[in-house]
PDB file of C-alpha atoms and ligand atoms in Angstrom:
ATOM      1  CA  MET O 225     -34.544 -35.367   3.842  1.00  0.00           C
ATOM      2  CA  VAL O 226     -32.885 -37.409   1.056  1.00  0.00           C
ATOM      3  CA  ARG O 227     -35.040 -38.756  -1.825  1.00  0.00           C
ATOM      4  CA  VAL O 228     -33.287 -41.009  -4.252  1.00  0.00           C
ATOM      5  CA  GLY O 229     -35.867 -42.612  -6.347  1.00  0.00           C
ATOM      6  CA  ARG O 230     -36.888 -39.599  -8.579  1.00  0.00           C
ATOM      7  CA  ALA O 231     -34.889 -40.237 -11.480  1.00  0.00           C
ATOM      8  CA  GLU O 232     -36.541 -43.569 -12.423  1.00  0.00           C
ATOM      9  CA  SER O 233     -39.900 -43.256 -10.493  1.00  0.00           C
ATOM     10  CA  THR O 234     -41.507 -41.902  -7.566  1.00  0.00           C
ATOM     11  CA  ASP O 235     -40.490 -44.996  -5.509  1.00  0.00           C
ATOM     12  CA  PRO O 236     -39.507 -44.511  -2.825  1.00  0.00           C
ATOM     13  CA  LEU O 237     -41.757 -41.582  -2.762  1.00  0.00           C
ATOM     14  CA  LEU O 238     -40.734 -40.327   0.733  1.00  0.00           C
ATOM     15  CA  GLY O 239     -37.512 -38.906   1.652  1.00  0.00           C
ATOM     16  CA  ARG O 240     -35.206 -40.657   4.257  1.00  0.00           C
ATOM     17  CA  PRO O 241     -33.972 -38.451   7.188  1.00  0.00           C
ATOM     18  CA  LEU O 242     -30.225 -38.370   7.379  1.00  0.00           C
ATOM     19  CA  SER O 243     -28.054 -36.195   9.700  1.00  0.00           C
ATOM     20  CA  LEU O 244     -25.369 -33.599   8.650  1.00  0.00           C
ATOM     21  CA  HIS O 245     -22.279 -35.602   9.378  1.00  0.00           C
ATOM     22  CA  ARG O 246     -19.630 -32.960   8.564  1.00  0.00           C
ATOM     23  CA  THR O 247     -19.962 -29.445   7.344  1.00  0.00           C
ATOM     24  CA  TYR O 248     -16.994 -27.653   5.575  1.00  0.00           C
ATOM     25  CA  GLY O 249     -18.057 -23.955   5.701  1.00  0.00           C
ATOM     26  CA  ASP O 250     -18.336 -23.589   1.995  1.00  0.00           C
ATOM     27  CA  GLY O 251     -21.810 -24.774   1.453  1.00  0.00           C
ATOM     28  CA  THR O 252     -20.627 -28.493   1.070  1.00  0.00           C
ATOM     29  CA  PHE O 253     -21.295 -31.279   3.584  1.00  0.00           C
ATOM     30  CA  SER O 254     -21.243 -35.017   4.083  1.00  0.00           C
ATOM     31  CA  LEU O 255     -23.614 -37.590   4.965  1.00  0.00           C
ATOM     32  CA  LEU O 256     -22.787 -40.930   6.546  1.00  0.00           C
ATOM     33  CA  TYR O 257     -25.445 -43.591   6.430  1.00  0.00           C
ATOM     34  CA  ARG O 258     -26.038 -47.398   7.115  1.00  0.00           C
ATOM     35  CA  VAL O 259     -27.735 -49.332   4.439  1.00  0.00           C
ATOM     36  CA  ALA O 260     -30.940 -50.310   6.215  1.00  0.00           C
ATOM     37  CA  GLY O 261     -33.544 -50.909   3.481  1.00  0.00           C
ATOM     38  CA  ARG O 262     -34.671 -49.827   0.165  1.00  0.00           C
ATOM     39  CA  GLY O 263     -34.062 -46.114   0.254  1.00  0.00           C
ATOM     40  CA  THR O 264     -30.555 -46.278   1.612  1.00  0.00           C
ATOM     41  CA  ARG O 265     -29.878 -49.186  -0.729  1.00  0.00           C
ATOM     42  CA  LEU O 266     -30.731 -47.107  -3.757  1.00  0.00           C
ATOM     43  CA  LEU O 267     -28.810 -44.164  -2.331  1.00  0.00           C
ATOM     44  CA  ALA O 268     -25.852 -46.441  -2.087  1.00  0.00           C
ATOM     45  CA  SER O 269     -26.071 -47.367  -5.871  1.00  0.00           C
ATOM     46  CA  ARG O 270     -25.661 -43.741  -6.855  1.00  0.00           C
ATOM     47  CA  ARG O 271     -22.385 -42.816  -8.536  1.00  0.00           C
ATOM     48  CA  VAL O 272     -20.514 -39.482  -8.689  1.00  0.00           C
ATOM     49  CA  GLY O 273     -22.392 -37.038 -10.961  1.00  0.00           C
ATOM     50  CA  ASP O 274     -25.765 -38.743 -10.497  1.00  0.00           C
ATOM     51  CA  GLY O 275     -28.370 -36.288  -8.903  1.00  0.00           C
ATOM     52  CA  ILE O 276     -30.361 -36.797  -5.758  1.00  0.00           C
ATOM     53  CA  ASP O 277     -33.049 -34.601  -4.104  1.00  0.00           C
ATOM     54  CA  ILE O 278     -32.121 -33.168  -0.820  1.00  0.00           C
ATOM     55  CA  LEU O 279     -34.421 -31.020   1.342  1.00  0.00           C
ATOM     56  CA  GLY O 280     -32.559 -29.262   4.231  1.00  0.00           C
ATOM     57  CA  PRO O 281     -31.205 -28.546   6.509  1.00  0.00           C
ATOM     58  CA  LEU O 282     -34.339 -29.073   8.575  1.00  0.00           C
ATOM     59  CA  GLY O 283     -35.140 -28.918  12.189  1.00  0.00           C
ATOM     60  CA  ASN O 284     -33.319 -27.091  15.106  1.00  0.00           C
ATOM     61  CA  GLY O 285     -29.873 -28.462  15.639  1.00  0.00           C
ATOM     62  CA  PHE O 286     -27.855 -28.671  18.887  1.00  0.00           C
ATOM     63  CA  PRO O 287     -27.728 -25.686  21.262  1.00  0.00           C
ATOM     64  CA  GLU O 288     -24.510 -23.906  22.379  1.00  0.00           C
ATOM     65  CA  LEU O 289     -22.383 -25.493  24.898  1.00  0.00           C
ATOM     66  CA  PRO O 290     -23.130 -23.475  28.207  1.00  0.00           C
ATOM     67  CA  ALA O 291     -20.375 -21.269  29.390  1.00  0.00           C
ATOM     68  CA  GLY O 292     -17.933 -22.900  31.728  1.00  0.00           C
ATOM     69  CA  ALA O 293     -19.378 -26.337  31.147  1.00  0.00           C
ATOM     70  CA  THR O 294     -17.555 -29.462  29.612  1.00  0.00           C
ATOM     71  CA  GLY O 295     -19.666 -31.004  26.756  1.00  0.00           C
ATOM     72  CA  ILE O 296     -20.150 -34.755  26.896  1.00  0.00           C
ATOM     73  CA  LEU O 297     -21.084 -36.060  23.545  1.00  0.00           C
ATOM     74  CA  VAL O 298     -22.826 -39.498  23.883  1.00  0.00           C
ATOM     75  CA  GLY O 299     -23.620 -41.501  20.814  1.00  0.00           C
ATOM     76  CA  GLY O 300     -25.172 -44.953  20.139  1.00  0.00           C
ATOM     77  CA  GLY O 301     -25.157 -46.775  16.886  1.00  0.00           C
ATOM     78  CA  ILE O 302     -25.923 -44.654  13.815  1.00  0.00           C
ATOM     79  CA  GLY O 303     -26.749 -41.772  16.289  1.00  0.00           C
ATOM     80  CA  ILE O 304     -22.964 -41.094  16.432  1.00  0.00           C
ATOM     81  CA  VAL O 305     -23.105 -39.553  12.945  1.00  0.00           C
ATOM     82  CA  PRO O 306     -24.291 -35.911  13.831  1.00  0.00           C
ATOM     83  CA  LEU O 307     -21.938 -35.770  16.834  1.00  0.00           C
ATOM     84  CA  VAL O 308     -18.945 -35.458  14.530  1.00  0.00           C
ATOM     85  CA  ALA O 309     -20.081 -32.093  13.221  1.00  0.00           C
ATOM     86  CA  LEU O 310     -20.807 -31.020  16.691  1.00  0.00           C
ATOM     87  CA  ALA O 311     -17.397 -32.115  18.045  1.00  0.00           C
ATOM     88  CA  GLU O 312     -15.835 -30.174  15.107  1.00  0.00           C
ATOM     89  CA  SER O 313     -17.505 -27.123  16.048  1.00  0.00           C
ATOM     90  CA  LEU O 314     -16.389 -27.038  19.634  1.00  0.00           C
ATOM     91  CA  PRO O 315     -12.784 -26.744  21.117  1.00  0.00           C
ATOM     92  CA  ALA O 316     -11.528 -30.165  21.752  1.00  0.00           C
ATOM     93  CA  ARG O 317     -10.399 -29.304  25.357  1.00  0.00           C
ATOM     94  CA  ARG O 318     -13.995 -28.473  26.209  1.00  0.00           C
ATOM     95  CA  ILE O 319     -15.475 -31.944  25.257  1.00  0.00           C
ATOM     96  CA  ARG O 320     -15.416 -35.635  26.008  1.00  0.00           C
ATOM     97  CA  VAL O 321     -16.924 -38.201  23.680  1.00  0.00           C
ATOM     98  CA  VAL O 322     -18.516 -41.508  24.457  1.00  0.00           C
ATOM     99  CA  ILE O 323     -19.579 -43.831  21.670  1.00  0.00           C
ATOM    100  CA  GLY O 324     -20.991 -47.255  21.735  1.00  0.00           C
ATOM    101  CA  ALA O 325     -22.294 -49.878  19.170  1.00  0.00           C
ATOM    102  CA  ARG O 326     -23.378 -53.505  19.339  1.00  0.00           C
ATOM    103  CA  SER O 327     -19.845 -54.735  18.126  1.00  0.00           C
ATOM    104  CA  GLY O 328     -16.588 -53.046  17.105  1.00  0.00           C
ATOM    105  CA  GLY O 329     -17.491 -53.763  13.287  1.00  0.00           C
ATOM    106  CA  ALA O 330     -20.649 -51.657  13.824  1.00  0.00           C
ATOM    107  CA  LEU O 331     -18.921 -48.707  15.411  1.00  0.00           C
ATOM    108  CA  VAL O 332     -18.725 -45.730  13.323  1.00  0.00           C
ATOM    109  CA  CYS O 333     -16.601 -42.414  13.377  1.00  0.00           C
ATOM    110  CA  ARG O 334     -13.957 -43.610  15.825  1.00  0.00           C
ATOM    111  CA  GLY O 335     -11.220 -42.276  13.443  1.00  0.00           C
ATOM    112  CA  GLU O 336     -12.889 -38.718  13.209  1.00  0.00           C
ATOM    113  CA  PHE O 337     -13.018 -38.350  16.964  1.00  0.00           C
ATOM    114  CA  GLU O 338      -9.485 -39.662  17.392  1.00  0.00           C
ATOM    115  CA  SER O 339      -8.151 -37.164  14.711  1.00  0.00           C
ATOM    116  CA  LEU O 340      -9.819 -34.253  16.668  1.00  0.00           C
ATOM    117  CA  GLY O 341      -7.766 -35.140  19.640  1.00  0.00           C
ATOM    118  CA  VAL O 342     -10.848 -35.304  22.007  1.00  0.00           C
ATOM    119  CA  GLY O 343     -11.019 -37.517  25.105  1.00  0.00           C
ATOM    120  CA  LEU O 344     -12.760 -40.587  23.692  1.00  0.00           C
ATOM    121  CA  SER O 345     -14.367 -43.521  25.391  1.00  0.00           C
ATOM    122  CA  VAL O 346     -15.514 -46.571  23.334  1.00  0.00           C
ATOM    123  CA  VAL O 347     -17.875 -49.193  24.448  1.00  0.00           C
ATOM    124  CA  THR O 348     -19.348 -52.172  22.658  1.00  0.00           C
ATOM    125  CA  ASP O 349     -22.142 -54.544  23.921  1.00  0.00           C
ATOM    126  CA  ASP O 350     -20.001 -57.621  23.181  1.00  0.00           C
ATOM    127  CA  GLY O 351     -16.640 -56.176  24.383  1.00  0.00           C
ATOM    128  CA  SER O 352     -15.076 -56.709  20.805  1.00  0.00           C
ATOM    129  CA  LEU O 353     -13.720 -53.091  20.999  1.00  0.00           C
ATOM    130  CA  GLY O 354     -13.157 -50.811  23.932  1.00  0.00           C
ATOM    131  CA  ARG O 355     -14.916 -51.698  27.274  1.00  0.00           C
ATOM    132  CA  ALA O 356     -17.766 -54.123  27.368  1.00  0.00           C
ATOM    133  CA  GLY O 357     -21.153 -52.588  28.139  1.00  0.00           C
ATOM    134  CA  ASN O 358     -23.239 -49.597  27.077  1.00  0.00           C
ATOM    135  CA  VAL O 359     -22.655 -45.929  26.871  1.00  0.00           C
ATOM    136  CA  VAL O 360     -24.768 -45.210  30.178  1.00  0.00           C
ATOM    137  CA  GLU O 361     -22.351 -47.594  32.112  1.00  0.00           C
ATOM    138  CA  ALA O 362     -19.494 -45.766  30.770  1.00  0.00           C
ATOM    139  CA  LEU O 363     -20.702 -42.315  31.765  1.00  0.00           C
ATOM    140  CA  PRO O 364     -20.238 -42.137  35.501  1.00  0.00           C
ATOM    141  CA  ALA O 365     -16.470 -42.165  35.189  1.00  0.00           C
ATOM    142  CA  VAL O 366     -16.520 -39.455  32.334  1.00  0.00           C
ATOM    143  CA  VAL O 367     -18.872 -37.301  34.150  1.00  0.00           C
ATOM    144  CA  GLU O 368     -16.821 -37.505  37.470  1.00  0.00           C
ATOM    145  CA  GLU O 369     -13.526 -36.635  35.679  1.00  0.00           C
ATOM    146  CA  ALA O 370     -15.275 -33.480  34.184  1.00  0.00           C
ATOM    147  CA  GLY O 371     -16.481 -32.250  37.573  1.00  0.00           C
ATOM    148  CA  GLY O 372     -20.172 -33.537  37.413  1.00  0.00           C
ATOM    149  CA  GLY O 373     -23.369 -31.591  38.146  1.00  0.00           C
ATOM    150  CA  ASP O 374     -23.630 -28.115  36.616  1.00  0.00           C
ATOM    151  CA  ARG O 375     -20.095 -28.487  35.294  1.00  0.00           C
ATOM    152  CA  VAL O 376     -21.076 -30.813  32.491  1.00  0.00           C
ATOM    153  CA  PHE O 377     -23.697 -30.659  29.756  1.00  0.00           C
ATOM    154  CA  VAL O 378     -24.561 -33.784  27.746  1.00  0.00           C
ATOM    155  CA  PHE O 379     -25.487 -33.889  23.999  1.00  0.00           C
ATOM    156  CA  ALA O 380     -26.750 -37.309  22.979  1.00  0.00           C
ATOM    157  CA  CYS O 381     -28.162 -39.157  19.965  1.00  0.00           C
ATOM    158  CA  GLY O 382     -29.035 -42.856  19.656  1.00  0.00           C
ATOM    159  CA  PRO O 383     -31.795 -45.347  19.985  1.00  0.00           C
ATOM    160  CA  ALA O 384     -34.713 -44.832  22.224  1.00  0.00           C
ATOM    161  CA  GLY O 385     -33.632 -47.300  24.803  1.00  0.00           C
ATOM    162  CA  MET O 386     -30.307 -45.766  25.155  1.00  0.00           C
ATOM    163  CA  LEU O 387     -31.631 -42.163  25.502  1.00  0.00           C
ATOM    164  CA  ARG O 388     -34.168 -43.342  28.068  1.00  0.00           C
ATOM    165  CA  GLY O 389     -31.510 -44.936  30.222  1.00  0.00           C
ATOM    166  CA  LEU O 390     -29.297 -41.912  29.914  1.00  0.00           C
ATOM    167  CA  GLY O 391     -32.376 -39.616  30.821  1.00  0.00           C
ATOM    168  CA  ASP O 392     -32.609 -41.516  34.023  1.00  0.00           C
ATOM    169  CA  PHE O 393     -28.930 -41.068  34.705  1.00  0.00           C
ATOM    170  CA  LEU O 394     -28.944 -37.460  34.039  1.00  0.00           C
ATOM    171  CA  LYS O 395     -31.948 -36.861  36.373  1.00  0.00           C
ATOM    172  CA  THR O 396     -30.389 -38.715  39.146  1.00  0.00           C
ATOM    173  CA  ARG O 397     -27.288 -36.820  38.927  1.00  0.00           C
ATOM    174  CA  GLY O 398     -28.879 -33.341  38.311  1.00  0.00           C
ATOM    175  CA  ILE O 399     -27.146 -32.999  35.026  1.00  0.00           C
ATOM    176  CA  ARG O 400     -28.444 -30.884  32.016  1.00  0.00           C
ATOM    177  CA  GLY O 401     -28.509 -32.239  28.411  1.00  0.00           C
ATOM    178  CA  VAL O 402     -30.248 -32.381  25.225  1.00  0.00           C
ATOM    179  CA  PHE O 403     -31.293 -35.565  23.250  1.00  0.00           C
ATOM    180  CA  SER O 404     -31.696 -35.733  19.413  1.00  0.00           C
ATOM    181  CA  LEU O 405     -34.304 -38.150  18.500  1.00  0.00           C
ATOM    182  CA  GLU O 406     -34.523 -40.732  15.812  1.00  0.00           C
ATOM    183  CA  GLU O 407     -38.291 -40.917  15.168  1.00  0.00           C
ATOM    184  CA  ARG O 408     -39.485 -42.278  11.726  1.00  0.00           C
ATOM    185  CA  MET O 409     -40.263 -39.430   9.443  1.00  0.00           C
ATOM    186  CA  ALA O 410     -42.452 -38.944   6.256  1.00  0.00           C
ATOM    187  CA  CYS O 411     -42.713 -35.389   5.120  1.00  0.00           C
ATOM    188  CA  GLY O 412     -40.010 -33.799   7.066  1.00  0.00           C
ATOM    189  CA  LEU O 413     -41.803 -30.449   6.943  1.00  0.00           C
ATOM    190  CA  GLY O 414     -44.222 -30.536   9.838  1.00  0.00           C
ATOM    191  CA  ALA O 415     -47.379 -31.360   7.745  1.00  0.00           C
ATOM    192  CA  CYS O 416     -48.071 -35.088   8.310  1.00  0.00           C
ATOM    193  CA  LEU O 417     -47.639 -35.465  12.113  1.00  0.00           C
ATOM    194  CA  GLY O 418     -45.891 -38.775  11.291  1.00  0.00           C
ATOM    195  CA  CYS O 419     -42.896 -38.063  13.754  1.00  0.00           C
ATOM    196  CA  VAL O 420     -44.646 -36.770  16.773  1.00  0.00           C
ATOM    197  CA  ALA O 421     -43.022 -37.329  20.170  1.00  0.00           C
ATOM    198  CA  GLU O 422     -44.584 -36.775  23.596  1.00  0.00           C
ATOM    199  CA  THR O 423     -43.025 -34.030  25.635  1.00  0.00           C
ATOM    200  CA  ARG O 424     -43.811 -32.385  28.925  1.00  0.00           C
ATOM    201  CA  SER O 425     -45.132 -29.278  26.930  1.00  0.00           C
ATOM    202  CA  GLY O 426     -47.287 -31.450  24.644  1.00  0.00           C
ATOM    203  CA  ARG O 427     -46.987 -33.234  21.368  1.00  0.00           C
ATOM    204  CA  ARG O 428     -43.997 -32.155  19.339  1.00  0.00           C
ATOM    205  CA  ARG O 429     -43.010 -32.772  15.717  1.00  0.00           C
ATOM    206  CA  VAL O 430     -39.447 -34.217  15.703  1.00  0.00           C
ATOM    207  CA  CYS O 431     -38.852 -32.899  12.186  1.00  0.00           C
ATOM    208  CA  LEU O 432     -39.732 -29.460  12.839  1.00  0.00           C
ATOM    209  CA  GLU O 433     -39.578 -28.505  16.632  1.00  0.00           C
ATOM    210  CA  GLY O 434     -36.844 -31.126  16.956  1.00  0.00           C
ATOM    211  CA  PRO O 435     -34.996 -33.428  16.625  1.00  0.00           C
ATOM    212  CA  VAL O 436     -33.081 -31.889  19.509  1.00  0.00           C
ATOM    213  CA  PHE O 437     -35.100 -31.660  22.714  1.00  0.00           C
ATOM    214  CA  PRO O 438     -34.063 -30.774  26.390  1.00  0.00           C
ATOM    215  CA  ALA O 439     -33.624 -34.402  28.017  1.00  0.00           C
ATOM    216  CA  GLU O 440     -36.001 -33.761  30.851  1.00  0.00           C
ATOM    217  CA  GLU O 441     -38.846 -32.731  28.306  1.00  0.00           C
ATOM    218  CA  ILE O 442     -39.199 -36.101  26.812  1.00  0.00           C
ATOM    219  CA  ARG O 443     -41.951 -38.403  28.041  1.00  0.00           C
ATOM    220  CA  TRP O 444     -40.566 -41.803  27.267  1.00  0.00           C
ATOM    221  CA  GLY O 445     -43.490 -43.982  28.093  1.00  0.00           C
ATOM    222  CA  MET O 446     -45.366 -42.655  25.209  1.00  0.00           C
ATOM    223  CA  SER O 447     -42.811 -41.583  22.563  1.00  0.00           C
ATOM    224  CA  GLU O 448     -40.511 -44.641  22.732  1.00  0.00           C
ATOM    225  CA  GLY O 449     -42.779 -46.751  20.532  1.00  0.00           C
TER     226      GLY O 449
HETATM  227  C1  FAD V 638     -33.296 -37.222  12.515  1.00  0.00           C
HETATM  228  C2  FAD V 638     -32.842 -38.503  11.991  1.00  0.00           C
HETATM  229  C3  FAD V 638     -31.574 -38.504  11.430  1.00  0.00           C
HETATM  230  C4  FAD V 638     -31.113 -39.753  10.987  1.00  0.00           C
HETATM  231  N1  FAD V 638     -29.761 -39.701  10.574  1.00  0.00           N
HETATM  232  C5  FAD V 638     -29.192 -40.858  10.031  1.00  0.00           C
HETATM  233  C6  FAD V 638     -27.803 -40.970   9.554  1.00  0.00           C
HETATM  234  O1  FAD V 638     -27.084 -39.873   9.681  1.00  0.00           O
HETATM  235  N2  FAD V 638     -27.236 -42.098   9.083  1.00  0.00           N
HETATM  236  C7  FAD V 638     -28.086 -43.162   9.062  1.00  0.00           C
HETATM  237  O2  FAD V 638     -27.580 -44.120   8.613  1.00  0.00           O
HETATM  238  N3  FAD V 638     -29.382 -43.204   9.486  1.00  0.00           N
HETATM  239  C8  FAD V 638     -29.939 -42.138   9.937  1.00  0.00           C
HETATM  240  N4  FAD V 638     -31.271 -42.073  10.397  1.00  0.00           N
HETATM  241  C9  FAD V 638     -31.972 -43.348  10.106  1.00  0.00           C
HETATM  242  C10 FAD V 638     -32.355 -43.380   8.569  1.00  0.00           C
HETATM  243  O3  FAD V 638     -33.350 -42.285   8.430  1.00  0.00           O
HETATM  244  C11 FAD V 638     -33.181 -44.782   8.359  1.00  0.00           C
HETATM  245  O4  FAD V 638     -32.191 -45.898   8.409  1.00  0.00           O
HETATM  246  C12 FAD V 638     -33.644 -44.769   6.996  1.00  0.00           C
HETATM  247  O5  FAD V 638     -34.767 -43.866   6.785  1.00  0.00           O
HETATM  248  C13 FAD V 638     -34.040 -46.139   6.442  1.00  0.00           C
HETATM  249  O6  FAD V 638     -34.595 -46.088   5.154  1.00  0.00           O
HETATM  250  P1  FAD V 638     -34.614 -47.284   4.185  1.00  0.00           P
HETATM  251  O7  FAD V 638     -35.446 -46.944   3.035  1.00  0.00           O
HETATM  252  O8  FAD V 638     -33.215 -47.586   3.847  1.00  0.00           O
HETATM  253  O9  FAD V 638     -35.179 -48.489   5.128  1.00  0.00           O
HETATM  254  P2  FAD V 638     -36.675 -48.839   5.426  1.00  0.00           P
HETATM  255  O10 FAD V 638     -37.042 -49.925   4.382  1.00  0.00           O
HETATM  256  O11 FAD V 638     -37.582 -47.683   5.462  1.00  0.00           O
HETATM  257  O12 FAD V 638     -36.408 -49.551   6.698  1.00  0.00           O
HETATM  258  C14 FAD V 638     -35.365 -50.497   6.963  1.00  0.00           C
HETATM  259  C15 FAD V 638     -35.352 -50.851   8.449  1.00  0.00           C
HETATM  260  O13 FAD V 638     -34.998 -49.741   9.195  1.00  0.00           O
HETATM  261  C16 FAD V 638     -35.988 -49.371  10.158  1.00  0.00           C
HETATM  262  N5  FAD V 638     -36.022 -47.863  10.277  1.00  0.00           N
HETATM  263  C17 FAD V 638     -36.280 -47.059   9.404  1.00  0.00           C
HETATM  264  N6  FAD V 638     -36.254 -45.670   9.845  1.00  0.00           N
HETATM  265  C18 FAD V 638     -35.902 -45.857  11.121  1.00  0.00           C
HETATM  266  C19 FAD V 638     -35.740 -44.870  12.174  1.00  0.00           C
HETATM  267  N7  FAD V 638     -35.887 -43.672  12.070  1.00  0.00           N
HETATM  268  N8  FAD V 638     -35.389 -45.416  13.384  1.00  0.00           N
HETATM  269  C20 FAD V 638     -35.264 -46.805  13.603  1.00  0.00           C
HETATM  270  N9  FAD V 638     -35.422 -47.663  12.753  1.00  0.00           N
HETATM  271  C21 FAD V 638     -35.751 -47.234  11.522  1.00  0.00           C
HETATM  272  C22 FAD V 638     -37.215 -49.989   9.617  1.00  0.00           C
HETATM  273  O14 FAD V 638     -38.135 -50.293  10.706  1.00  0.00           O
HETATM  274  C23 FAD V 638     -36.849 -51.250   8.934  1.00  0.00           C
HETATM  275  O15 FAD V 638     -36.563 -52.281   9.964  1.00  0.00           O
HETATM  276  C24 FAD V 638     -31.798 -40.967  10.873  1.00  0.00           C
HETATM  277  C25 FAD V 638     -33.049 -40.956  11.272  1.00  0.00           C
HETATM  278  C26 FAD V 638     -33.688 -39.780  11.799  1.00  0.00           C
HETATM  279  C27 FAD V 638     -35.046 -39.593  12.231  1.00  0.00           C
HETATM  280  S1  FES V 639     -42.403 -36.185   9.245  1.00  0.00           S
HETATM  281 FE1  FES V 639     -44.238 -35.080   8.686  1.00  0.00          FE
HETATM  282  S2  FES V 639     -44.618 -33.861  10.448  1.00  0.00           S
HETATM  283 FE2  FES V 639     -42.601 -34.700  10.872  1.00  0.00          FE
END
């Protein structure tokens, strides 16, 4: 949780959730964010040497890639950001990456994945970069190539609509996976219940018990919002 307004005032009072984009093994890390509103605009106005409050890392993070499986990393929009750290933690030969955005100009992190040398598929809604369509439409070919079924494991992050479609696809194909949810957050510490998602084992706080959940656990009808 990144809070940027403290130096001048308590506005914006609440932190903004941002993912770890890359970690460097020496306690340093990078964030990558899109300027969406007031909080991220303030953050973007910070200069080298300015202080910001950061609380974290919070939440559970991605699980290990099951032995013998190929990891398929699927990211949409700004949900691509945390998949870079995940990709860097896994052997390139054991993963494939599928990323998508509305248009080529909105697609982030392509260069990072290319420099890792991983198998990369790019899709855009308007076809301005890569193939036209969405990440779910691009997935069957990638899954087949990796052996399908038990031989693949999906790690995904992106908007609710994308994850819901992906969840249906995984269920139909009998593929395991985990989704990192992008619920709105307030406290980030499990206290306010502002980020609750409905799962098959009850209501779960995305900031504390998530943001990563087994794909089949998420009840979309209620948590999509
Ligand atoms: C676990 C998690 C990780 C995230 N990681 C990143 C990241 O690495 N990089 C990044 O750029 N963004 C990330 N986000 C989204 C980011 O937190 C929001 O864009 C940010 O809080 C917006 O704050 P703001 O004050 O700039 O905008 P606000 O003024 O609060 O909102 C601006 C617009 O963004 C919408 N918005 C705000 N929060 C969300 C949200 N969670 N989901 C969908 N729409 C939202 C609002 O409805 C509004 O339309 C993440 C969100 C979560 C929950
Ligand atoms: S943001 Fe307060 S409980 Fe999750």
